[in-house]
Amino acid sequence: MKQFLIRFTFLTGILLLLVSCVAKEKVLYLQQTASVNSLTSYEPVLQPDDVVMITVSSENPEVAAPYNLNVISLQGATENAVGTQRIQTYILDKAGKIDFPILGSVVLGGLTKTEAVATLKGLLKDHVSDAVVNLRILNFKVTVLGEVQKPGTYTVSSERITLLEAIGMSGDMTIYGNRKNVLLIREKNGTKTTERIDLTKSDFLNSSSYYLSQNDVVYVEPNKTRINSSVVGPNLTVGISALSLIVTIIALTAK
């Protein structure tokens, strides 16, 4: 009887190790290295529904003033609260257009930030010869879901973020995240596209998915270990450990 309990405990321990262990090949990022060309020229492309702030300045403020939206005052929660001032913003319509003061309808959708600034300066050159145009995307955000520590939507102030940085913002993947099959959902010209990315290889560092666009959604799928544990029950490992402990105690006390 004692020999049986000892053998049972030994086999239970092996089973527990098999359930708990995860191969490092399924956990480590960028295992296969490759030459990487830095995409320093990357810029976000303006899309419909983007919220942008555009300001026009000149050595002569009075000349540039008509081409700027008015500054509005935001009242505090109470009558005695001090209000704040904010420059009004533009929202690109479904056709990617904005209604710019004096110039009228201007198409910015589909343009990079640099191209949009150049377009506005070209339209303004006959009115403000030394115009300086500043454009900023205010709703640049990405969403990270699935097997990460802190899933959610994150606002990006720099207008430039990599896939790895987005995962880092979400607290990194859990041990159960499938690093070989990350799903990227992106909208291009009104059409949603999907792409599968293997983060264990460095090939994606040179791809268009390395830098995220505004409103991208990253979904980290669960690996087989997580899926299997959900089938047999999340308390399987705890149950095996408890059973092993009980059997060990019986084996030690048995005569």
JSON list of C-alpha atoms in Angstrom, two decimals, residues 44-55 69 86-93 96-101 106-113 116-117 120 133-140 159 214:
[
{"chain": "A", "resi": 44, "resn": "PRO", "atom": "CA", "xyz": [-0.41, 58.55, -39.31]},
{"chain": "A", "resi": 45, "resn": "VAL", "atom": "CA", "xyz": [-2.94, 59.00, -42.11]},
{"chain": "A", "resi": 46, "resn": "LEU", "atom": "CA", "xyz": [-5.96, 61.19, -41.41]},
{"chain": "A", "resi": 47, "resn": "GLN", "atom": "CA", "xyz": [-9.25, 59.30, -41.43]},
{"chain": "A", "resi": 48, "resn": "PRO", "atom": "CA", "xyz": [-12.95, 60.17, -41.32]},
{"chain": "A", "resi": 49, "resn": "ASP", "atom": "CA", "xyz": [-14.17, 61.00, -37.79]},
{"chain": "A", "resi": 50, "resn": "ASP", "atom": "CA", "xyz": [-10.68, 62.10, -36.74]},
{"chain": "A", "resi": 51, "resn": "VAL", "atom": "CA", "xyz": [-10.66, 65.07, -34.37]},
{"chain": "A", "resi": 52, "resn": "VAL", "atom": "CA", "xyz": [-7.92, 67.53, -35.29]},
{"chain": "A", "resi": 53, "resn": "MET", "atom": "CA", "xyz": [-6.77, 70.88, -33.98]},
{"chain": "A", "resi": 54, "resn": "ILE", "atom": "CA", "xyz": [-5.42, 73.27, -36.63]},
{"chain": "A", "resi": 55, "resn": "THR", "atom": "CA", "xyz": [-3.87, 76.63, -35.90]},
{"chain": "A", "resi": 69, "resn": "LEU", "atom": "CA", "xyz": [-11.47, 78.96, -35.07]},
{"chain": "A", "resi": 86, "resn": "ARG", "atom": "CA", "xyz": [-9.94, 75.87, -25.49]},
{"chain": "A", "resi": 87, "resn": "ILE", "atom": "CA", "xyz": [-9.43, 76.18, -29.21]},
{"chain": "A", "resi": 88, "resn": "GLN", "atom": "CA", "xyz": [-12.27, 74.63, -31.16]},
{"chain": "A", "resi": 89, "resn": "THR", "atom": "CA", "xyz": [-11.51, 71.51, -33.19]},
{"chain": "A", "resi": 90, "resn": "TYR", "atom": "CA", "xyz": [-12.40, 70.05, -36.57]},
{"chain": "A", "resi": 91, "resn": "ILE", "atom": "CA", "xyz": [-13.99, 66.65, -37.17]},
{"chain": "A", "resi": 92, "resn": "LEU", "atom": "CA", "xyz": [-13.36, 65.03, -40.54]},
{"chain": "A", "resi": 93, "resn": "ASP", "atom": "CA", "xyz": [-16.66, 63.99, -42.08]},
{"chain": "A", "resi": 96, "resn": "GLY", "atom": "CA", "xyz": [-12.59, 63.19, -45.04]},
{"chain": "A", "resi": 97, "resn": "LYS", "atom": "CA", "xyz": [-13.47, 66.88, -45.39]},
{"chain": "A", "resi": 98, "resn": "ILE", "atom": "CA", "xyz": [-13.44, 69.78, -42.95]},
{"chain": "A", "resi": 99, "resn": "ASP", "atom": "CA", "xyz": [-15.04, 73.20, -43.25]},
{"chain": "A", "resi": 100, "resn": "PHE", "atom": "CA", "xyz": [-12.10, 75.62, -42.91]},
{"chain": "A", "resi": 101, "resn": "PRO", "atom": "CA", "xyz": [-12.66, 79.33, -42.21]},
{"chain": "A", "resi": 106, "resn": "VAL", "atom": "CA", "xyz": [-10.94, 71.10, -47.61]},
{"chain": "A", "resi": 107, "resn": "VAL", "atom": "CA", "xyz": [-10.22, 67.38, -48.09]},
{"chain": "A", "resi": 108, "resn": "LEU", "atom": "CA", "xyz": [-7.70, 66.05, -45.56]},
{"chain": "A", "resi": 109, "resn": "GLY", "atom": "CA", "xyz": [-8.79, 62.42, -45.32]},
{"chain": "A", "resi": 110, "resn": "GLY", "atom": "CA", "xyz": [-6.23, 60.00, -46.74]},
{"chain": "A", "resi": 111, "resn": "LEU", "atom": "CA", "xyz": [-3.36, 62.47, -46.26]},
{"chain": "A", "resi": 112, "resn": "THR", "atom": "CA", "xyz": [-0.49, 62.14, -43.83]},
{"chain": "A", "resi": 113, "resn": "LYS", "atom": "CA", "xyz": [0.03, 64.91, -41.32]},
{"chain": "A", "resi": 116, "resn": "ALA", "atom": "CA", "xyz": [-2.28, 67.86, -44.81]},
{"chain": "A", "resi": 117, "resn": "VAL", "atom": "CA", "xyz": [-0.13, 70.76, -43.55]},
{"chain": "A", "resi": 120, "resn": "LEU", "atom": "CA", "xyz": [-3.39, 73.94, -46.11]},
{"chain": "A", "resi": 133, "resn": "VAL", "atom": "CA", "xyz": [0.25, 75.64, -39.92]},
{"chain": "A", "resi": 134, "resn": "ASN", "atom": "CA", "xyz": [0.18, 73.40, -36.88]},
{"chain": "A", "resi": 135, "resn": "LEU", "atom": "CA", "xyz": [-2.01, 70.28, -37.06]},
{"chain": "A", "resi": 136, "resn": "ARG", "atom": "CA", "xyz": [-2.54, 67.80, -34.27]},
{"chain": "A", "resi": 137, "resn": "ILE", "atom": "CA", "xyz": [-4.66, 64.63, -34.10]},
{"chain": "A", "resi": 138, "resn": "LEU", "atom": "CA", "xyz": [-6.50, 64.64, -30.77]},
{"chain": "A", "resi": 139, "resn": "ASN", "atom": "CA", "xyz": [-8.24, 61.26, -30.89]},
{"chain": "A", "resi": 140, "resn": "PHE", "atom": "CA", "xyz": [-5.27, 59.01, -31.66]},
{"chain": "A", "resi": 159, "resn": "GLU", "atom": "CA", "xyz": [0.60, 60.20, -32.64]},
{"chain": "A", "resi": 214, "resn": "GLN", "atom": "CA", "xyz": [-5.33, 55.47, -34.84]}
]
